[in-house]
Coordinates of C-alpha atoms in Angstrom, one line a residue:
Chain W
M17 CA -13.1 -39.1 -15.4
P18 CA -10.2 -37.8 -17.4
A19 CA -7.0 -39.5 -16.5
L20 CA -3.8 -37.6 -15.7
R21 CA -1.6 -37.3 -18.7
P22 CA 1.8 -39.0 -18.6
P23 CA 4.7 -36.6 -19.1
R24 CA 5.6 -36.2 -22.8
R25 CA 8.8 -36.7 -24.7
A26 CA 11.6 -34.2 -24.8
G27 CA 10.9 -33.3 -28.4
F28 CA 7.7 -31.8 -27.3
F29 CA 9.4 -29.5 -25.0
M30 CA 11.9 -28.4 -27.6
R31 CA 9.0 -27.4 -29.8
I32 CA 7.3 -25.4 -27.1
A33 CA 10.6 -23.7 -26.1
K34 CA 11.1 -22.6 -29.7
L35 CA 7.6 -21.3 -29.9
L36 CA 7.9 -19.5 -26.7
A37 CA 11.2 -17.9 -27.6
G38 CA 9.4 -16.5 -30.7
A39 CA 6.5 -15.2 -28.6
V40 CA 8.8 -13.5 -26.2
L41 CA 10.7 -11.7 -29.0
A42 CA 7.4 -10.6 -30.6
Q43 CA 6.3 -9.2 -27.3
A44 CA 9.5 -7.2 -26.8
G45 CA 8.9 -5.6 -30.1
Q46 CA 5.3 -4.9 -29.5
L47 CA 5.5 -2.9 -26.3
H48 CA 4.2 0.6 -26.5
A49 CA 4.2 3.6 -28.7
A50 CA 7.1 4.7 -26.5
D51 CA 9.7 7.1 -27.7
V52 CA 13.4 6.6 -26.7
Q53 CA 14.3 10.2 -27.9
A54 CA 11.4 11.7 -25.9
G55 CA 12.5 9.6 -23.0
K56 CA 16.0 11.0 -23.2
V57 CA 14.7 14.5 -23.0
K58 CA 12.5 13.7 -20.0
A59 CA 15.3 11.8 -18.3
Q60 CA 17.1 15.2 -17.8
A61 CA 15.0 15.4 -14.7
C62 CA 16.5 12.1 -13.4
I63 CA 20.2 12.0 -14.2
A64 CA 21.3 14.3 -11.4
C65 CA 20.6 11.3 -9.1
H66 CA 20.5 8.3 -11.4
G67 CA 23.6 9.3 -13.4
E68 CA 24.3 10.7 -16.8
Q69 CA 24.0 7.4 -18.7
G70 CA 21.6 5.9 -16.1
V71 CA 24.6 4.6 -14.1
S72 CA 24.4 6.1 -10.6
S73 CA 27.3 7.3 -8.6
M74 CA 25.1 8.5 -5.8
Q75 CA 24.9 6.5 -2.5
N76 CA 21.7 4.4 -2.1
T77 CA 20.5 5.5 -5.5
P78 CA 20.0 2.7 -8.1
S79 CA 21.4 2.7 -11.6
L80 CA 18.6 2.5 -14.1
A81 CA 20.6 1.7 -17.2
G82 CA 19.7 -1.7 -18.7
Q83 CA 16.8 -2.3 -16.4
P84 CA 13.9 -4.1 -18.1
D85 CA 11.4 -1.6 -19.6
G86 CA 8.6 -3.3 -17.7
F87 CA 10.4 -3.1 -14.4
I88 CA 11.1 0.6 -14.7
Q89 CA 7.5 1.3 -15.7
W90 CA 6.0 -0.8 -12.9
Q91 CA 8.1 0.8 -10.3
L92 CA 7.1 4.3 -11.5
V93 CA 3.5 3.3 -11.4
Y94 CA 4.0 1.9 -7.9
F95 CA 5.7 5.1 -6.7
R96 CA 2.9 7.2 -8.3
G97 CA 0.2 5.0 -6.6
K98 CA 2.1 5.0 -3.3
T99 CA 2.2 1.2 -3.4
R100 CA 6.0 1.8 -3.1
K101 CA 6.6 4.6 -0.7
D102 CA 9.7 6.8 -1.0
D103 CA 10.0 10.5 0.0
I104 CA 12.1 11.4 -3.0
M105 CA 10.6 9.3 -5.8
G106 CA 6.9 9.7 -4.7
P107 CA 6.6 13.3 -5.6
I108 CA 8.7 12.9 -8.8
A109 CA 6.5 10.0 -10.0
A110 CA 3.3 11.8 -9.1
A111 CA 4.0 14.3 -11.8
L112 CA 4.5 11.6 -14.6
T113 CA 1.8 10.7 -17.1
N114 CA 1.5 7.2 -18.5
A115 CA 3.1 8.4 -21.7
D116 CA 6.1 9.9 -19.7
I117 CA 6.5 6.5 -18.0
R118 CA 6.5 4.6 -21.3
D119 CA 9.1 7.0 -22.7
L120 CA 11.3 6.9 -19.6
G121 CA 11.1 3.1 -19.5
A122 CA 12.1 2.9 -23.2
Y123 CA 15.0 5.2 -22.7
F124 CA 16.6 3.8 -19.6
S125 CA 16.1 0.2 -20.7
S126 CA 18.0 1.1 -24.0
L127 CA 21.2 2.1 -22.1
S128 CA 24.0 -0.3 -21.4
P129 CA 24.0 -1.7 -17.9
P130 CA 26.9 -1.0 -15.6
P131 CA 29.8 -3.4 -15.5
P132 CA 30.5 -5.7 -12.6
L133 CA 32.3 -4.4 -9.6
T134 CA 35.9 -5.6 -9.4
D135 CA 38.1 -5.6 -6.3
A136 CA 41.9 -5.4 -6.0
D137 CA 41.6 -7.8 -3.1
P138 CA 38.5 -10.0 -3.7
D139 CA 36.6 -11.4 -0.7
T140 CA 36.2 -14.8 -2.2
P141 CA 34.5 -16.5 0.8
R142 CA 31.8 -13.8 0.8
F143 CA 31.3 -14.0 -2.9
A144 CA 30.9 -17.8 -2.6
R145 CA 28.4 -17.4 0.2
G146 CA 26.4 -15.0 -1.8
A147 CA 26.4 -17.4 -4.8
K148 CA 25.3 -20.3 -2.7
L149 CA 22.5 -18.3 -1.1
A150 CA 21.3 -17.0 -4.5
Q151 CA 21.1 -20.6 -5.7
A152 CA 19.5 -22.1 -2.6
N153 CA 16.8 -19.4 -2.7
R154 CA 16.1 -19.7 -6.4
C155 CA 16.6 -16.0 -7.1
S156 CA 17.3 -16.8 -10.8
T157 CA 13.8 -18.3 -11.3
C158 CA 12.5 -14.8 -11.6
H159 CA 15.6 -12.6 -12.1
G160 CA 17.0 -14.9 -14.8
E161 CA 20.2 -16.9 -15.0
T162 CA 22.4 -13.8 -15.4
Y163 CA 20.2 -11.8 -13.0
A164 CA 19.6 -9.4 -15.9
G165 CA 15.9 -9.3 -15.0
Q166 CA 12.9 -9.6 -17.4
Q167 CA 9.6 -7.9 -17.8
A168 CA 8.5 -6.7 -14.3
V169 CA 11.5 -8.2 -12.6
A170 CA 14.5 -6.1 -11.8
R171 CA 18.0 -6.5 -13.1
I172 CA 20.0 -7.1 -10.0
A173 CA 23.4 -8.0 -11.5
H174 CA 25.9 -5.1 -11.2
Q175 CA 23.5 -2.8 -9.4
R176 CA 25.2 -0.6 -6.8
E177 CA 26.1 -2.8 -3.8
D178 CA 24.8 -0.3 -1.2
Y179 CA 21.5 0.0 -3.0
L180 CA 21.1 -3.8 -3.4
L181 CA 21.6 -4.1 0.3
K182 CA 19.2 -1.3 1.1
A183 CA 16.5 -2.9 -1.2
L184 CA 17.0 -6.3 0.4
R185 CA 16.8 -4.8 3.9
D186 CA 13.7 -2.8 3.0
F187 CA 12.0 -6.0 1.8
H188 CA 13.2 -7.8 4.9
Q189 CA 11.8 -5.2 7.2
G190 CA 8.6 -4.9 5.3
K191 CA 9.3 -1.3 4.3
R192 CA 8.9 -2.3 0.7
T193 CA 6.3 -4.9 -0.3
G194 CA 6.4 -5.0 -4.1
G195 CA 3.2 -5.1 -6.2
G196 CA 0.9 -7.8 -7.4
I197 CA 2.0 -11.2 -6.6
A198 CA 5.7 -10.4 -6.6
A199 CA 6.6 -11.3 -3.1
M200 CA 10.2 -10.2 -2.5
P201 CA 9.6 -9.9 1.3
D202 CA 8.9 -13.6 1.3
A203 CA 12.0 -14.4 -0.8
V204 CA 14.2 -12.8 1.9
Y205 CA 12.3 -13.3 5.1
R206 CA 14.3 -16.3 6.2
L207 CA 17.7 -14.7 5.5
S208 CA 19.9 -13.0 8.1
D209 CA 21.4 -9.6 7.6
E210 CA 24.8 -11.2 6.9
D211 CA 23.1 -13.2 4.2
L212 CA 21.7 -10.1 2.7
Q213 CA 25.1 -8.5 2.7
A214 CA 26.6 -11.6 1.0
L215 CA 23.9 -11.5 -1.6
A216 CA 24.5 -7.8 -2.3
H217 CA 28.2 -8.4 -2.5
Y218 CA 27.8 -11.3 -4.9
L219 CA 25.2 -9.6 -7.2
A220 CA 27.2 -6.4 -7.6
R221 CA 30.2 -8.5 -8.8
F222 CA 28.4 -11.4 -10.6
Q223 CA 30.3 -12.4 -13.7
Chain G
M2 CA 8.8 -43.6 -4.0
K3 CA 8.7 -39.9 -3.9
L4 CA 7.3 -38.2 -6.9
Q5 CA 10.3 -35.9 -7.1
S6 CA 12.8 -38.7 -7.4
L7 CA 10.6 -40.4 -10.0
M8 CA 10.6 -37.2 -12.1
R9 CA 14.3 -36.5 -11.9
P10 CA 15.3 -38.0 -15.3
W11 CA 12.6 -35.9 -17.0
A12 CA 13.8 -32.8 -15.4
A13 CA 17.3 -33.4 -16.7
S14 CA 16.0 -33.8 -20.2
L15 CA 14.3 -30.5 -19.9
A16 CA 17.4 -28.5 -19.4
V17 CA 17.3 -26.9 -22.9
A18 CA 13.7 -26.5 -22.9
A19 CA 13.0 -25.1 -19.4
L20 CA 10.4 -22.6 -19.8
S21 CA 11.0 -20.8 -16.6
L22 CA 9.2 -17.5 -17.0
G23 CA 9.6 -16.2 -13.4
F24 CA 7.1 -13.4 -12.9
G25 CA 6.1 -13.6 -16.5
G26 CA 9.3 -13.6 -18.6
L27 CA 12.0 -15.1 -20.5
P28 CA 13.0 -18.7 -20.3
S29 CA 16.0 -19.0 -18.1
A30 CA 17.7 -21.5 -20.3
A31 CA 19.9 -23.4 -18.0
Q32 CA 17.4 -24.1 -15.3
A33 CA 18.3 -27.8 -15.1
Q34 CA 16.8 -28.1 -11.7
D35 CA 14.5 -30.7 -10.2
L36 CA 10.9 -30.2 -10.6
K37 CA 9.7 -27.8 -7.9
H38 CA 8.0 -29.2 -4.9
Y39 CA 6.1 -27.2 -2.3
D40 CA 5.1 -28.3 1.1
S41 CA 2.0 -26.2 1.6
T42 CA 0.7 -28.2 4.5
K43 CA 2.5 -26.1 7.2
P44 CA 1.3 -22.8 8.6
D45 CA 4.8 -21.3 7.9
F46 CA 4.0 -21.7 4.2
W47 CA 0.8 -19.7 4.5
K48 CA 2.4 -17.0 6.6
H49 CA 5.5 -16.6 4.4
P50 CA 4.7 -18.3 1.1
P51 CA 7.7 -18.7 -1.1
P52 CA 7.8 -15.8 -3.6
D53 CA 6.8 -18.3 -6.3
W54 CA 3.9 -19.7 -4.2
F55 CA 1.6 -19.6 -7.2
L56 CA 3.6 -22.5 -8.6
G57 CA 2.6 -26.0 -7.4
D58 CA 4.2 -29.3 -7.4
E59 CA 5.4 -29.2 -11.0
T60 CA 4.8 -31.8 -13.5
A61 CA 7.4 -32.2 -16.2
Q62 CA 4.8 -31.1 -18.7
Q63 CA 3.8 -27.9 -16.9
K64 CA 7.3 -26.9 -15.7
G65 CA 8.2 -23.3 -16.1
L66 CA 4.8 -21.8 -16.8
S67 CA 4.1 -18.6 -14.8
P68 CA 1.7 -15.7 -14.6
K69 CA 2.4 -12.9 -17.1
A70 CA 3.0 -9.4 -16.0
G71 CA 0.9 -7.1 -18.2
P72 CA 2.0 -3.7 -19.5
A73 CA 2.5 -1.5 -16.4
T74 CA 0.9 1.5 -18.0
G75 CA -1.8 -0.4 -19.7
M76 CA -2.4 0.0 -23.4
T77 CA -2.6 3.3 -25.3
E78 CA -6.0 4.3 -26.9
E79 CA -4.6 3.5 -30.3
E80 CA -3.5 0.1 -29.2
I81 CA -6.8 -0.6 -27.5
N82 CA -8.9 0.6 -30.5
A83 CA -6.8 -1.7 -32.8
A84 CA -7.3 -4.6 -30.4
L85 CA -11.0 -4.0 -30.3
K86 CA -11.3 -4.3 -34.1
N87 CA -10.5 -8.0 -33.6
I88 CA -13.1 -8.8 -31.0
K89 CA -15.8 -11.1 -32.3
L90 CA -19.4 -10.6 -31.1
P91 CA -22.8 -11.9 -32.1
K92 CA -24.5 -10.0 -34.9
G93 CA -25.8 -6.6 -33.9
F94 CA -23.5 -6.1 -30.9
H95 CA -20.7 -3.6 -30.8
I96 CA -17.7 -3.0 -28.5
S97 CA -16.0 0.3 -28.0
L98 CA -13.6 1.9 -25.6
Y99 CA -15.3 3.6 -22.6
A100 CA -12.3 4.7 -20.7
S101 CA -8.5 4.0 -20.7
G102 CA -5.8 4.7 -18.1
V103 CA -7.7 2.6 -15.6
L104 CA -4.6 0.6 -14.7
S105 CA -5.1 -3.0 -13.3
A106 CA -8.9 -2.5 -13.5
R107 CA -10.8 -5.2 -11.6
Q108 CA -14.3 -5.1 -10.0
M109 CA -16.7 -2.3 -11.0
A110 CA -19.7 -0.8 -9.1
W111 CA -22.1 2.0 -9.9
G112 CA -22.7 4.9 -7.6
D113 CA -26.3 6.2 -7.2
K114 CA -25.4 9.3 -9.2
G115 CA -23.8 7.4 -12.1
T116 CA -20.2 7.3 -11.0
L117 CA -18.4 4.1 -12.0
F118 CA -16.1 2.9 -9.3
V119 CA -13.3 0.5 -10.3
G120 CA -11.0 -1.5 -8.0
A121 CA -7.5 -2.6 -9.0
F122 CA -5.1 -5.5 -8.7
G123 CA -1.3 -4.8 -8.8
V124 CA -1.7 -1.1 -8.4
G125 CA -3.1 -0.1 -5.0
N126 CA -5.6 2.3 -6.5
V127 CA -9.4 2.8 -6.6
Y128 CA -10.8 4.8 -9.5
A129 CA -13.9 6.8 -10.1
I130 CA -15.0 7.4 -13.7
V131 CA -17.3 10.3 -14.2
D132 CA -18.9 11.8 -17.2
N133 CA -17.8 15.3 -18.1
G134 CA -20.0 16.4 -20.9
G135 CA -19.7 13.1 -22.8
K136 CA -16.0 12.7 -22.0
K137 CA -15.1 10.1 -19.4
E138 CA -12.8 11.4 -16.7
V139 CA -10.8 8.8 -14.7
K140 CA -10.0 10.0 -11.2
T141 CA -7.7 8.0 -8.9
I142 CA -9.6 8.4 -5.6
L143 CA -7.7 6.1 -3.3
T144 CA -4.0 5.1 -3.5
G145 CA -1.4 3.1 -1.5
M146 CA -3.8 0.2 -0.7
K147 CA -2.6 -3.4 -0.7
M148 CA -4.9 -4.9 -3.4
P149 CA -8.2 -3.3 -3.5
T150 CA -9.7 -5.6 -6.2
G151 CA -13.3 -5.8 -4.8
L152 CA -15.8 -3.0 -4.3
A153 CA -19.5 -2.4 -3.9
F154 CA -21.8 0.5 -3.5
R155 CA -24.9 0.9 -1.4
D156 CA -26.9 3.8 0.1
G157 CA -24.4 6.4 -0.8
A158 CA -21.4 4.5 0.6
L159 CA -18.5 2.8 -1.3
Y160 CA -17.2 -0.4 0.2
V161 CA -13.7 -1.6 -0.6
A162 CA -12.2 -5.0 0.2
D163 CA -8.4 -4.7 0.6
I164 CA -7.2 -8.2 1.4
D165 CA -8.0 -8.3 5.1
R166 CA -10.3 -5.4 5.7
I167 CA -13.6 -4.2 4.3
L168 CA -13.7 -0.4 4.4
K169 CA -16.7 1.9 4.1
Y170 CA -16.5 5.4 2.6
E171 CA -19.7 7.4 3.4
N172 CA -21.1 9.8 0.9
A173 CA -18.5 8.8 -1.6
E174 CA -19.9 10.3 -4.8
A175 CA -19.9 13.8 -3.3
N176 CA -16.3 13.5 -2.2
L177 CA -14.4 12.1 -5.1
D178 CA -11.7 14.7 -4.9
K179 CA -11.0 14.0 -1.3
M180 CA -12.4 10.8 0.0
P181 CA -13.5 10.8 3.7
A182 CA -11.6 8.6 6.2
P183 CA -13.0 5.1 5.9
K184 CA -14.6 3.1 8.7
V185 CA -13.5 -0.5 9.0
V186 CA -16.7 -2.5 8.9
Y187 CA -15.3 -6.0 8.9
D188 CA -11.8 -7.4 9.6
D189 CA -12.2 -11.0 10.7
M190 CA -10.2 -11.8 7.6
P191 CA -6.9 -13.7 7.1
P192 CA -4.0 -11.5 6.0
Y193 CA -2.7 -13.8 3.2
V194 CA -2.1 -12.0 0.0
A195 CA -2.0 -15.3 -1.9
H196 CA -5.6 -15.6 -3.3
G197 CA -6.5 -13.0 -0.8
W198 CA -7.9 -10.6 -3.4
K199 CA -11.7 -10.2 -3.1
Y200 CA -14.9 -9.6 -5.0
L201 CA -17.9 -8.0 -3.2
T202 CA -21.6 -8.6 -4.0
F203 CA -24.5 -7.2 -2.0
D204 CA -27.7 -9.3 -1.7
K205 CA -31.0 -7.5 -1.3
H206 CA -30.8 -7.5 2.5
G207 CA -27.6 -5.5 2.3
W208 CA -25.3 -8.4 3.3
L209 CA -22.1 -8.9 1.3
Y210 CA -21.1 -12.2 -0.2
V211 CA -17.3 -12.5 0.0
A212 CA -15.1 -15.5 -0.9
F213 CA -11.9 -16.3 1.0
G214 CA -9.3 -18.1 -1.2
P215 CA -6.7 -20.6 0.1
P216 CA -3.2 -19.1 0.4
F217 CA -1.7 -21.7 -2.1
N218 CA -2.4 -23.7 -5.2
I219 CA -3.5 -26.8 -3.4
G220 CA -3.4 -28.0 0.2
L221 CA -5.6 -28.4 3.3
P222 CA -6.7 -24.8 3.7
P223 CA -6.2 -22.9 6.9
S224 CA -9.5 -22.4 8.7
G225 CA -11.1 -19.2 7.6
T226 CA -10.2 -19.7 4.0
S227 CA -11.6 -21.8 1.1
Q228 CA -15.1 -20.6 2.0
I229 CA -17.7 -18.0 1.1
R230 CA -19.2 -15.8 3.8
R231 CA -22.1 -13.6 4.0
I232 CA -21.3 -10.4 5.9
D233 CA -23.5 -7.7 7.3
P234 CA -21.4 -4.5 7.2
D235 CA -23.8 -2.7 9.5
T236 CA -23.3 -5.0 12.4
G237 CA -20.1 -6.9 11.5
L238 CA -21.9 -10.2 11.8
S239 CA -21.1 -13.0 9.3
E240 CA -22.0 -16.5 8.5
V241 CA -20.2 -19.2 6.4
V242 CA -22.4 -20.0 3.5
A243 CA -20.2 -22.3 1.4
L244 CA -17.1 -24.5 2.0
G245 CA -14.6 -26.2 -0.3
V246 CA -14.2 -23.2 -2.6
R247 CA -10.8 -22.5 -4.2
N248 CA -10.2 -19.0 -5.7
S249 CA -13.5 -17.3 -6.4
V250 CA -13.4 -13.7 -7.6
G251 CA -16.8 -13.3 -9.1
G252 CA -20.4 -13.9 -8.2
D253 CA -23.9 -12.5 -8.4
V254 CA -27.2 -12.8 -6.8
D255 CA -29.8 -14.4 -9.1
P256 CA -32.5 -11.8 -9.7
R257 CA -35.0 -14.7 -10.2
S258 CA -34.3 -16.7 -7.0
G259 CA -32.0 -14.6 -4.7
K260 CA -29.5 -17.4 -4.7
Y261 CA -25.7 -16.6 -4.9
W262 CA -23.9 -17.9 -8.0
F263 CA -20.1 -17.8 -8.3
T264 CA -17.2 -18.6 -10.5
E265 CA -14.3 -20.6 -9.2
N266 CA -10.7 -21.0 -10.5
A267 CA -9.6 -24.6 -10.2
R268 CA -6.1 -25.8 -9.1
D269 CA -3.1 -25.5 -11.4
W270 CA -0.2 -27.9 -12.2
M271 CA -2.1 -31.0 -13.2
S272 CA -2.1 -30.6 -17.0
D273 CA -3.2 -28.2 -19.7
D274 CA -6.6 -29.8 -19.8
I275 CA -7.7 -30.6 -16.3
P276 CA -9.1 -29.7 -14.0
S277 CA -11.9 -27.5 -15.3
D278 CA -12.8 -24.1 -13.8
K279 CA -16.4 -23.9 -12.6
L280 CA -19.6 -22.1 -12.3
N281 CA -21.5 -22.9 -9.0
V282 CA -24.7 -22.0 -7.2
I283 CA -25.3 -22.2 -3.5
S284 CA -28.6 -23.9 -2.8
R285 CA -28.1 -24.8 0.9
L286 CA -26.3 -23.1 3.7
G287 CA -22.8 -24.6 4.3
E288 CA -22.6 -26.7 1.1
H289 CA -19.2 -28.1 0.3
F290 CA -17.9 -27.6 -3.3
G291 CA -15.1 -30.1 -3.2
Y292 CA -11.8 -28.3 -2.8
P293 CA -9.2 -29.6 -2.1
Y294 CA -10.5 -33.2 -2.3
C295 CA -12.3 -33.2 -5.6
H296 CA -12.2 -31.0 -8.7
Q297 CA -14.7 -30.4 -11.6
G298 CA -17.2 -32.6 -9.8
N299 CA -15.5 -35.8 -10.9
L300 CA -11.8 -35.7 -10.4
P301 CA -10.3 -36.7 -7.0
D302 CA -7.1 -34.7 -6.3
P303 CA -4.1 -36.9 -6.8
K304 CA -2.6 -35.9 -3.4
Y305 CA -5.4 -34.3 -1.4
A306 CA -8.4 -36.6 -2.1
M307 CA -7.6 -38.2 1.2
G308 CA -10.1 -41.0 0.8
H309 CA -13.0 -38.7 -0.2
K310 CA -15.3 -39.4 -3.1
C311 CA -16.5 -36.8 -5.4
S312 CA -20.1 -37.8 -4.7
E313 CA -19.7 -36.2 -1.2
F314 CA -19.6 -32.7 -2.7
T315 CA -21.8 -30.3 -4.6
P316 CA -20.9 -30.6 -8.3
P317 CA -20.6 -27.5 -10.4
V318 CA -23.5 -26.2 -12.5
L319 CA -21.0 -26.1 -15.3
N320 CA -17.4 -26.9 -16.1
L321 CA -16.1 -23.9 -18.0
G322 CA -12.8 -25.4 -19.2
A323 CA -9.3 -25.7 -17.8
H324 CA -7.3 -22.5 -17.1
V325 CA -9.9 -20.2 -18.6
A326 CA -9.9 -18.2 -15.3
P327 CA -13.5 -17.1 -14.9
L328 CA -13.6 -13.9 -12.7
G329 CA -16.4 -11.3 -12.6
M330 CA -19.9 -12.4 -13.5
K331 CA -23.3 -10.8 -13.7
F332 CA -26.9 -11.7 -14.6
Y333 CA -28.0 -9.6 -17.5
T334 CA -30.8 -7.5 -16.1
G335 CA -30.8 -4.7 -18.7
K336 CA -33.3 -4.0 -21.5
Q337 CA -31.0 -3.1 -24.4
F338 CA -30.0 -6.7 -25.5
P339 CA -32.6 -8.9 -27.2
A340 CA -35.1 -10.5 -24.9
K341 CA -33.4 -13.9 -25.0
Y342 CA -30.5 -12.5 -23.1
K343 CA -32.6 -11.6 -20.1
N344 CA -31.3 -13.2 -16.9
N345 CA -28.5 -14.9 -18.8
I346 CA -25.2 -15.1 -16.9
F347 CA -22.2 -13.3 -18.4
I348 CA -18.7 -14.3 -17.2
A349 CA -15.5 -12.4 -17.7
E350 CA -12.8 -15.0 -18.4
H351 CA -9.3 -13.7 -17.6
G352 CA -7.5 -16.3 -19.6
S353 CA -4.7 -18.8 -18.8
W354 CA -1.1 -18.8 -17.5
N355 CA -0.7 -22.4 -16.5
R356 CA -1.3 -23.7 -20.0
H357 CA 0.8 -24.0 -23.2
Q358 CA -1.9 -22.6 -25.5
Y359 CA -3.8 -19.9 -23.7
Q360 CA -7.6 -20.1 -23.6
G361 CA -10.4 -18.2 -22.0
A362 CA -9.8 -14.4 -22.2
N363 CA -13.3 -13.9 -23.4
I364 CA -16.8 -13.2 -22.3
T365 CA -18.9 -16.3 -21.9
R366 CA -22.7 -16.4 -21.9
V367 CA -24.5 -19.0 -19.8
V368 CA -28.2 -19.8 -20.2
V369 CA -29.5 -21.7 -17.2
D370 CA -32.6 -22.2 -15.1
T371 CA -32.9 -21.1 -11.5
K372 CA -32.0 -24.6 -10.2
G373 CA -28.8 -24.7 -12.2
K374 CA -30.3 -27.2 -14.6
R375 CA -30.1 -27.2 -18.4
A376 CA -27.0 -25.0 -18.4
K377 CA -25.6 -24.0 -21.8
A378 CA -22.4 -22.0 -22.2
S379 CA -21.3 -20.2 -25.4
V380 CA -18.6 -17.7 -26.1
F381 CA -20.2 -14.2 -26.4
A382 CA -17.1 -12.0 -27.0
S383 CA -13.6 -13.2 -28.0
G384 CA -10.4 -12.2 -29.6
W385 CA -8.1 -11.1 -26.8
I386 CA -5.6 -14.0 -27.1
K387 CA -2.6 -13.2 -29.2
G388 CA -0.6 -16.2 -30.5
K389 CA -0.1 -19.0 -28.1
E390 CA 0.8 -17.2 -24.9
D391 CA 0.0 -13.6 -25.1
F392 CA -2.9 -11.2 -24.7
T393 CA -4.2 -8.0 -26.2
G394 CA -6.5 -7.7 -23.2
R395 CA -7.9 -9.7 -20.3
P396 CA -11.6 -9.3 -19.3
A397 CA -11.7 -9.2 -15.5
D398 CA -15.2 -8.0 -14.6
L399 CA -18.6 -7.0 -16.1
I400 CA -21.4 -4.7 -15.1
V401 CA -24.7 -3.8 -16.6
A402 CA -25.2 0.0 -17.3
A403 CA -28.4 2.0 -16.8
D404 CA -29.0 2.0 -20.5
G405 CA -28.7 -1.8 -20.7
S406 CA -25.3 -1.8 -22.3
M407 CA -22.6 -3.9 -20.6
L408 CA -19.3 -2.6 -19.4
V409 CA -16.1 -4.8 -19.3
A410 CA -13.1 -4.1 -17.1
D411 CA -9.8 -5.2 -18.5
D412 CA -6.8 -5.2 -16.2
W413 CA -4.2 -5.9 -18.9
A414 CA -5.2 -3.0 -21.1
G415 CA -6.1 -0.9 -18.1
A416 CA -9.4 0.0 -19.7
I417 CA -13.2 -0.2 -19.6
Y418 CA -15.1 -1.2 -22.7
R419 CA -18.8 -0.8 -23.5
I420 CA -20.7 -3.5 -25.3
S421 CA -24.0 -2.3 -26.8
Y422 CA -26.7 -3.7 -29.0
G423 CA -28.3 -2.1 -32.1
K424 CA -27.4 1.6 -31.6

């Protein structure tokens, strides 16, 4: 019977970490025969709502600038397959081909993400509560230490606060389920609405 | 002393090297947290699993590994054709692209009139691939489902397993452009998404073999899971035919004996090299295959053995290797391959995520007698692993075509391949 292996030395992990970092970079370069320029042209159909440079100034409408390519693509695939249901995005995504989706993902992910929200009169206790909740619920495991997202996981740092809250509420109420094994509804199900508000407040301002 | 506190010094030394990939991604460098610990023994865990439920009690060695999200729109034809150039097959065999744009492709089933139906994982679609004068046309015939991975076809009807319901679509092939409203033929099924995706196999009596995975990596499974049932979709009757099964998403009825054989994915988070994934056969009604007490026929679980010995359980026919992820399997019943391949088992191995050097991601051939004796495994098709931890494709299911060639579903590339011999 094979025995359980003892944990190995730190040097081992350093080696793996370096290898992994290399693999991740290689992967980012490999993606698809996607075309940023073609994406920019196709994005003319999107900017009325999502903003000129992918930074939205429309209520309850997310900024797309700086979202991970994979996240944008997956969400468009979900809208198209009605796994994610939305009256506005459903019909828009239904008309997109796989090539369109690759180009749009490449374009919006290439834009600079919006800056953090700043207040003249910061609500420090609320910010602190959001920070604590984010840590206690291990949001960064998937969204990354800076909440910039990665692969199929959304950038949530500096997203519009109203949209963050809407998204969290949608997950909480089961209106949005997420695809595959990404279980956002379970990530937020124990949280109160006040918690969700604090998280949205914190993430929009995260520095 | 609790495992967690024992591990703490290790976790700290891991700060720089934390490999936290989240849902398949970048290391989050400063994750200097304790090793993760999950209490999967409580119903609340099953009903609302943590979003990272697929993790287990981490070991320092395995910390940070996580499933990889594939490309959302699959691979382009050029990318696929380039990848297929690197696939190694025995002499005389060829692999080619059959259809692309089949996003998240999982189980396949043939309609009577030659339509290839394909289920899907992350995307809630079911596809039908039809031949239009030599060109394969991929139609998305169902959308908005939860996770319609498993499907089967019989007497003109398409059956789809969508986590907690088996749906029947009558006269499916004549209605590909507008599928009829389905009839729910069986719904005595737990709602858990975690390991809730299914694979459907008809036996010759028209009953469906269906495995029910536990809603976690390891734990005492809620009743109604960790088992294989045989279900009659005409009457809704069912019987439990096997217990102690973890995550099984592949199986086939032996054309020689009528017995049900199935692949099984073993638990994660022990190490890169144990426990092994398995190939099993059910010889007796209600047999217990060991989960969660015993793995790979000889390895008591460190936490859940609970006094049981491995000798109490049915051992596997074959240990296929750790983290190779055997999914769809079929007996080869065609006439195109050389005679020695007749009734061999072909297994689509999906490949690793809970391992530092990926393995599997191939098609494995098993030669074995009807009793499960003298089993010999060899790699039939390989070359889908890129570097240490990446893929150029992931075989998820297999099916024999009318002409004796074999089709392979790949949910990473979103494609179907055809493996042929000679011609």
